[in-house]
Tab-separated table of C-alpha atoms in Angstrom:
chain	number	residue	atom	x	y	z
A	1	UNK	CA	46.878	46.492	0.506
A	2	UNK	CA	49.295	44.189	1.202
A	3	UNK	CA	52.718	44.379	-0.865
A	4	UNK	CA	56.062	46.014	-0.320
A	5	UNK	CA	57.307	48.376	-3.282
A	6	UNK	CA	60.628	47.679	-4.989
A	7	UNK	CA	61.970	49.783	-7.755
A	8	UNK	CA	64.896	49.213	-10.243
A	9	UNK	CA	65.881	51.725	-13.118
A	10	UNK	CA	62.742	51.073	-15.174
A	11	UNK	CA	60.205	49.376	-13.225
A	12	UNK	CA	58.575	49.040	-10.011
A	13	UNK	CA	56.534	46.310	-7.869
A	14	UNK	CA	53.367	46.335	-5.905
A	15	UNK	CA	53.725	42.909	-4.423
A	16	UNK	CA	54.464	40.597	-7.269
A	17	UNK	CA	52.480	43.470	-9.932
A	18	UNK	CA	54.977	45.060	-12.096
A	19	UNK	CA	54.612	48.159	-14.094
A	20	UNK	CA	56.794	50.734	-15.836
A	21	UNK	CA	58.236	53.124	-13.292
A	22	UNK	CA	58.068	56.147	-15.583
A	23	UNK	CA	54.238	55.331	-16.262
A	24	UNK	CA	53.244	56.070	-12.434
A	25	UNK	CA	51.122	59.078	-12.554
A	26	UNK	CA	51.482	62.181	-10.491
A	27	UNK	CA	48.519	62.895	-8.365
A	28	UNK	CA	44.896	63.914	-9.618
A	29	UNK	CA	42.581	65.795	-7.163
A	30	UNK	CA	39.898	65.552	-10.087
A	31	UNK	CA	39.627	62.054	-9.348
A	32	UNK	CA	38.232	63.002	-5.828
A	33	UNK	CA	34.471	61.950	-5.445
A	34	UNK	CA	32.605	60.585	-2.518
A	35	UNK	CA	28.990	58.964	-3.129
A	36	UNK	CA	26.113	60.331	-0.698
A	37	UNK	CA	26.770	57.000	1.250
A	38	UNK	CA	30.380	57.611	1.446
A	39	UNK	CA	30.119	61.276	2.005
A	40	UNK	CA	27.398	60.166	5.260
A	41	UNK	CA	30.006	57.396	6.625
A	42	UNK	CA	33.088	59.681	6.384
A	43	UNK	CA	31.642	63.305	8.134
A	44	UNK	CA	29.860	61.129	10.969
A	45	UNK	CA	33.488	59.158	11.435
A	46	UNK	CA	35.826	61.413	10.798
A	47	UNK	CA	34.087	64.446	12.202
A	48	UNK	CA	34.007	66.506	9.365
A	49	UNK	CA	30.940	68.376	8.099
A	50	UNK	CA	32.163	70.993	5.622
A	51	UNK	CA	32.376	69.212	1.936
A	52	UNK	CA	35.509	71.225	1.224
A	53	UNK	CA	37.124	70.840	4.219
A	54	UNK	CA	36.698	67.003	4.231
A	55	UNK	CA	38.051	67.462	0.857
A	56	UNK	CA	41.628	68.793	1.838
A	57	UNK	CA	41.725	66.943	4.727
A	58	UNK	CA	41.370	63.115	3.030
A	59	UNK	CA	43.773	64.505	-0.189
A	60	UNK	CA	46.450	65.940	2.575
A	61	UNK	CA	46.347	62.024	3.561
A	62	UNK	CA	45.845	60.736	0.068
A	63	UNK	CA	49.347	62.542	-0.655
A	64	UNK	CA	51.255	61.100	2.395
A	65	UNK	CA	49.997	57.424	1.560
A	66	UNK	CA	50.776	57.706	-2.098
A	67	UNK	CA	54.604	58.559	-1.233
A	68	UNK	CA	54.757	55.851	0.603
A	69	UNK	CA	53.533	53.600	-2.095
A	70	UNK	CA	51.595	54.397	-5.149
A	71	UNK	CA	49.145	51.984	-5.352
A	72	UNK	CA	46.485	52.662	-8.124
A	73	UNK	CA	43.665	52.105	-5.363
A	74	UNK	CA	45.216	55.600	-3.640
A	75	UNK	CA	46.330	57.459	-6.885
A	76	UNK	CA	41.851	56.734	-7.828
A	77	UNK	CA	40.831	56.962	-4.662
A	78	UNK	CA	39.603	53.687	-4.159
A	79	UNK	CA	40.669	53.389	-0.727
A	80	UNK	CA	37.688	55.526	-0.070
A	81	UNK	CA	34.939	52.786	-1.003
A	82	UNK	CA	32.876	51.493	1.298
A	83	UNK	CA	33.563	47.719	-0.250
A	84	UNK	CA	32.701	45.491	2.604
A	85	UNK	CA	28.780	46.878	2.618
A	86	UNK	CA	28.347	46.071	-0.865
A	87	UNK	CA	28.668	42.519	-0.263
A	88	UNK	CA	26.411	39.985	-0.187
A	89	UNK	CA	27.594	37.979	2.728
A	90	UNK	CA	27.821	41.719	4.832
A	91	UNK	CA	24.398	41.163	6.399
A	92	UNK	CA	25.763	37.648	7.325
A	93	UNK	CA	28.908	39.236	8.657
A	94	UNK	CA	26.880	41.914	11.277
A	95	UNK	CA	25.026	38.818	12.225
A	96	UNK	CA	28.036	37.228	13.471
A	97	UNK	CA	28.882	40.390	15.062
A	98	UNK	CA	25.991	40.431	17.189
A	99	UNK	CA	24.884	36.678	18.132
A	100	UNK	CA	28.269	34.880	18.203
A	101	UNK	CA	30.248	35.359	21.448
A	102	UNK	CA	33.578	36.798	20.625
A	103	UNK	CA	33.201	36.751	17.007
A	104	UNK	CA	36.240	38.110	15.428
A	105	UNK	CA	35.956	40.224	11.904
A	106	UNK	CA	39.213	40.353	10.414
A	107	UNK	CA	40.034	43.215	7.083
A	108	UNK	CA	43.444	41.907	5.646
A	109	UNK	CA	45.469	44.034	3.611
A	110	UNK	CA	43.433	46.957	4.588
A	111	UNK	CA	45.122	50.154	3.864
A	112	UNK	CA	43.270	52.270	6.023
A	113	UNK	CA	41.144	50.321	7.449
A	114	UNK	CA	38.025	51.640	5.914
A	115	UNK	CA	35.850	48.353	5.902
A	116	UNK	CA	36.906	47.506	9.452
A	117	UNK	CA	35.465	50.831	10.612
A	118	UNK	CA	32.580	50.981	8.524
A	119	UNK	CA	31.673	47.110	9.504
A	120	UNK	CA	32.289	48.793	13.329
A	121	UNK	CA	30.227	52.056	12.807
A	122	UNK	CA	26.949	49.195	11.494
A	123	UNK	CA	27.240	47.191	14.688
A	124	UNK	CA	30.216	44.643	14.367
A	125	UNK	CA	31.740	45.360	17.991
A	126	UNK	CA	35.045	47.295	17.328
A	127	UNK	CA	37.033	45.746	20.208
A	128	UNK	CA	37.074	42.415	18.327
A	129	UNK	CA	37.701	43.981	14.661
A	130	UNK	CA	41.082	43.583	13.312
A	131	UNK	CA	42.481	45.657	10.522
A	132	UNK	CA	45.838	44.493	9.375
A	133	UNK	CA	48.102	45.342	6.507
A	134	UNK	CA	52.492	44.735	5.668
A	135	UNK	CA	52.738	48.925	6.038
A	136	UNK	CA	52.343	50.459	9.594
A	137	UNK	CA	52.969	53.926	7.994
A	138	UNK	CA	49.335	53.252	6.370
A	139	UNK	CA	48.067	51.871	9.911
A	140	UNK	CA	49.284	55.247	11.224
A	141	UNK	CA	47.597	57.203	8.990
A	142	UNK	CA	44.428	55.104	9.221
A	143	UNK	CA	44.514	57.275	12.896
A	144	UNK	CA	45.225	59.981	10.789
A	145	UNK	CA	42.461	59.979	8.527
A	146	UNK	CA	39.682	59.395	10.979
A	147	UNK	CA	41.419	61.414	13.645
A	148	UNK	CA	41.550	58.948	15.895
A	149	UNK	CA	44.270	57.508	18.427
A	150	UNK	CA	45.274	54.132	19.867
A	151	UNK	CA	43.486	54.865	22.866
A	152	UNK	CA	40.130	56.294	21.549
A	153	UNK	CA	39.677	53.858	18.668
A	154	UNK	CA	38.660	50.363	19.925
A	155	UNK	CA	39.750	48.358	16.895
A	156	UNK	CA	43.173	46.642	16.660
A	157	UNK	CA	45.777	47.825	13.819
A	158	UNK	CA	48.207	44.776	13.261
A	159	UNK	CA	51.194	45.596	10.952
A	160	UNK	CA	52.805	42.374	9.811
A	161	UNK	CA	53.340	40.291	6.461
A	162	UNK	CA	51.113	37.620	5.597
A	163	UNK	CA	54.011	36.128	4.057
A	164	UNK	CA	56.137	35.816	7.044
A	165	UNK	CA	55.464	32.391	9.171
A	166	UNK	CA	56.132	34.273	12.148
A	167	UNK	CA	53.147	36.853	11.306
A	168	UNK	CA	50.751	34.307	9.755
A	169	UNK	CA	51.759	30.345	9.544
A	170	UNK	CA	49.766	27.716	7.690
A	171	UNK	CA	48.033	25.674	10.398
A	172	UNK	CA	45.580	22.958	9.769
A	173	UNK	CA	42.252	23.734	8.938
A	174	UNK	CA	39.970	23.639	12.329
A	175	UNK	CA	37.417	20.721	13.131
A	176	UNK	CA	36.527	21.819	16.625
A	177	UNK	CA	33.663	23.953	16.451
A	178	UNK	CA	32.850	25.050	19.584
A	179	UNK	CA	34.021	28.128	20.858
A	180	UNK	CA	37.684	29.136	22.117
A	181	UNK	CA	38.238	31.483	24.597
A	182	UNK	CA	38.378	34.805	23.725
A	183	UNK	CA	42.186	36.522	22.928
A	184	UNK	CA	42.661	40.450	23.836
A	185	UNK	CA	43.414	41.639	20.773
A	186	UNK	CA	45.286	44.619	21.654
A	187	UNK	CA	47.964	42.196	22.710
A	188	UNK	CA	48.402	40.578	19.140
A	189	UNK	CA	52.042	40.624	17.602
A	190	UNK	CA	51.021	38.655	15.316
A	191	UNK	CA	47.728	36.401	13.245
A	192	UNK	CA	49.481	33.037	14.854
A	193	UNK	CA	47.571	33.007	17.916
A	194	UNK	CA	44.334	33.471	16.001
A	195	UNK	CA	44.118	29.917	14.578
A	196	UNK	CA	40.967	28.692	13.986
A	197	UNK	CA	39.274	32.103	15.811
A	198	UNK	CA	37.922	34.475	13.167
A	199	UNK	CA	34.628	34.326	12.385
A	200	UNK	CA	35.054	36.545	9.228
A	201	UNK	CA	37.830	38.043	6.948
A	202	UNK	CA	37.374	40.459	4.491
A	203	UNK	CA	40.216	40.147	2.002
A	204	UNK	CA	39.442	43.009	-0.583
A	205	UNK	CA	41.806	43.674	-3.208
A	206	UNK	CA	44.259	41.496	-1.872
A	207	UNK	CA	45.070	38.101	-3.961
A	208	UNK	CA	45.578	39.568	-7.125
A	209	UNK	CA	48.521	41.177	-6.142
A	210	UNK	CA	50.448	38.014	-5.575
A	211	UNK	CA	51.426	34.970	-8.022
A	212	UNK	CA	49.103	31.982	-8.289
A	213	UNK	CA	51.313	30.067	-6.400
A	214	UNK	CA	51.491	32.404	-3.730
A	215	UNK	CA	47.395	33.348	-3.933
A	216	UNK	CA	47.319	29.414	-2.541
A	217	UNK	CA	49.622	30.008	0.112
A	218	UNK	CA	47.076	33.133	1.346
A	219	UNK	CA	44.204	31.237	0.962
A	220	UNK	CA	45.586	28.078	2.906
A	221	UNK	CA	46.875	30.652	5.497
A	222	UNK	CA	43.394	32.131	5.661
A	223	UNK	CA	41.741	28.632	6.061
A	224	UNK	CA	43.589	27.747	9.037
A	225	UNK	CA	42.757	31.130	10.314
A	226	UNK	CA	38.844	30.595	10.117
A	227	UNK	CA	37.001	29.223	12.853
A	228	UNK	CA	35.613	25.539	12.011
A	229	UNK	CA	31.682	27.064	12.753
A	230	UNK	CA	29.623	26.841	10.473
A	231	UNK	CA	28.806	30.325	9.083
A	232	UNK	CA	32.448	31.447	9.289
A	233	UNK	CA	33.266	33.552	5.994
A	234	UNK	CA	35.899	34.309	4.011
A	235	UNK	CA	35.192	37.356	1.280
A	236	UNK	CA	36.721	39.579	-0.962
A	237	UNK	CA	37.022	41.792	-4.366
A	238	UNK	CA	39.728	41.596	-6.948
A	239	UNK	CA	40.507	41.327	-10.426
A	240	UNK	CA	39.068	38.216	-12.491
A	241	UNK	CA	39.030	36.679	-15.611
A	242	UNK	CA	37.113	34.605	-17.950
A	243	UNK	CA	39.913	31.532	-18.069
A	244	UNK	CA	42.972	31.959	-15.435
A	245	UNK	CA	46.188	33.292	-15.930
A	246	UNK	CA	48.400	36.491	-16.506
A	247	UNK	CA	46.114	39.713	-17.477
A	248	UNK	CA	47.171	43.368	-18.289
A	249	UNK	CA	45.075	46.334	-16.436
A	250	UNK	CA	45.971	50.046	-17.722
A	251	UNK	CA	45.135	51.267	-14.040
A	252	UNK	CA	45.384	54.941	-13.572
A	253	UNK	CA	47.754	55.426	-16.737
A	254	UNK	CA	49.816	52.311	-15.587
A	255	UNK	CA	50.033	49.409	-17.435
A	256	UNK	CA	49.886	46.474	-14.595
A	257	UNK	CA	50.370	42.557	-15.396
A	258	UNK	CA	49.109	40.310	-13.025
A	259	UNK	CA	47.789	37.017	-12.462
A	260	UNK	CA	44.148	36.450	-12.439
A	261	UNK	CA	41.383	33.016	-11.413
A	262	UNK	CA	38.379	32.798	-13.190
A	263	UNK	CA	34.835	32.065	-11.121
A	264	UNK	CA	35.733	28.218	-12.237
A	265	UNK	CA	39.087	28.296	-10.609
A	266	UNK	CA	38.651	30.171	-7.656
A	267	UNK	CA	35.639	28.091	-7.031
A	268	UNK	CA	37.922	24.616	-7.246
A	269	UNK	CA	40.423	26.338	-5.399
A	270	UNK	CA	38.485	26.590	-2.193
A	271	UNK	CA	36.604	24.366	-2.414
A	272	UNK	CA	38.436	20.684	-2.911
A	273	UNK	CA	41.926	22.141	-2.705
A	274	UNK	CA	42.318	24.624	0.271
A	275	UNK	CA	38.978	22.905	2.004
A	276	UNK	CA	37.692	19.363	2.092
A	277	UNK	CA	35.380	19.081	-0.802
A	278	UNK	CA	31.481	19.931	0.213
A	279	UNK	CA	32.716	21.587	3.741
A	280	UNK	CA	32.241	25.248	1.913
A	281	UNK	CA	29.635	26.828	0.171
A	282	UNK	CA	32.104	29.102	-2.428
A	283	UNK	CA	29.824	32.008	-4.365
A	284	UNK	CA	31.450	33.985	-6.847
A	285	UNK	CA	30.400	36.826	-9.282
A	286	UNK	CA	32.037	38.094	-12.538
A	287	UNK	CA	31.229	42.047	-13.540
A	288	UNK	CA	32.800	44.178	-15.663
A	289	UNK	CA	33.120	47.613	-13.582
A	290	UNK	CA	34.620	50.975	-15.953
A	291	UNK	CA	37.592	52.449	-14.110
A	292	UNK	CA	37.712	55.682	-16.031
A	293	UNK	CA	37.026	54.466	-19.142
A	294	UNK	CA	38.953	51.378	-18.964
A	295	UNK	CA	36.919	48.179	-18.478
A	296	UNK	CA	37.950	45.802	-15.903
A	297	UNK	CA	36.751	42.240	-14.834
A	298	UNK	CA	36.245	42.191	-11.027
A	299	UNK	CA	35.324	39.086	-9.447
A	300	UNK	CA	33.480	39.227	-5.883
A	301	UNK	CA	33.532	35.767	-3.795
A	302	UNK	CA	32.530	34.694	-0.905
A	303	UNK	CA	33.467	31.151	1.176
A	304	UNK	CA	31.406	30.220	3.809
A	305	UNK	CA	31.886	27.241	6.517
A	306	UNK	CA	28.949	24.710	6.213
């Protein structure tokens, strides 16, 4: 979740998302459920077998996270989905994993992390998995919540705003496709040195947060980030529409306006705009999905290198 938090007397902002500041809702432990899936992936990473003791210990860091920003996706819990697996480029993503050398799998705006370790717990090697979001305090408490520690968790945690050139610069899109040598990640201050190198990035609940002129600057960012092989992927998860523009989401009691791409326009965007015309394969998919009773258009996409 990428997105500093400003308030004023009357309203705050998630990134470029504005909503009434009295309208944030306290916290709701009823909200708490983990599928059988979930439930699986968490006790085996985390460590945890006891239902209610996994319980308190994911709301004691549910509570820390949420004072640091309250981001709908913490207040409902949606930072515990496993959203990279439901994909349908995943499959395509493990591949990579495990037949290109030094393929690197980067989750931006991540929160906790939870894709990068899941993709890492189903065979992606965690040494070259990145996880990377603008708040180290979530970062911190990624360790937190799987009880983990800089030194026992082979993944790399990169704090730093996607906004900020010296973080993540818009390079030219990559031609070369054969393979650069590979980068210890650990060392990483930055995305910079990463031009042209990833393989994959998962970008899950990410663009929506930002204007549309600033969802092209991301995606042109991302572009020059992805390796010029063909197979390299770009995927994510956010809110969609049926024609673009500004949308209102009541999201966990908070009304939220935003700016939304439909299928047609995220399609053109990538494809013709951010990429040469015919160099990606863009697939997207419209559902409606029923956040507590409120129904929501969520769009899932994919961009693949040809």
């Amino acid at each position: 979740m990428e997105g500093t938090v400003r308030h004023d007397n009357s309203t705050t902002l998630l990134a470029d998302v504005a909503f009434q500041t009295a309208s944030i809702p306290t916290i709701d432990t009823s909200l708490y459920s983990l599928s059988s899936e979930e439930s699986a992936f968490f006790k085996a990473q985390i460590g945890i077998d006891n239902d209610e003791d996994l319980k308190r210990h994911i709301l004691d860091v549910q509570t820390k996270a949420y004072k640091i920003a309250p981001y709908p996706c913490i207040h409902g819990f949606v930072f515990l989905r496993l959203n990279i697996s439901s994909y349908s480029v995943y499959e395509h993503i493990l591949k990579l994993g495990r037949e290109r050398p030094d393929a690197v799998l980067l989750d931006l705006g991540c929160c906790f992390g939870v894709d990068a370790r899941k993709a890492a717990a189903d065979g992606f090697p965690a040494k070259n998995v990145i996880a990377s979001d603008i708040s180290n305090e979530f970062l911190e408490l990624s360790h937190e919540l799987f009880r983990t520690t800089p030194t026992s968790y082979a993944g790399c945690l990169l704090p730093g705003d996607v906004f900020d050139p010296e973080f993540l610069s818009i390079a030219a899109r990559p031609n070369n496709v054969s393979s650069a040598p590979a980068i210890e990640l650990s060392s990483l201050k930055s995305l910079n040195p990463l031009h042209g190198r990833i393989s994959a990035i998962n970008a899950t609940r990410l663009f929506h947060l930002f204007t549309e002129e600033k969802q092209v600057h991301l995606a042109r960012a991302l572009a020059g980030l992805l390796s010029a092989q063909p197979g390299s992927v770009i995927c994510g998860y956010q809110i969609g529409t049926l024609e673009k523009g500004m949308v209102t989401a009541n999201i966990s009691g908070s009304e939220h306006r935003l700016f939304a791409h439909s299928p047609k326009t995220w399609s053109s965007l990538w494809d013709g705009e951010v990429f040469e015309k015919g160099s990606v394969k863009v697939q997207t998919e419209l559902v409606e999905v029923a956040i507590r009773e409120v129904q929501l258009l969520m769009m899932e996409w994919s961009v693949v290198r040809l």
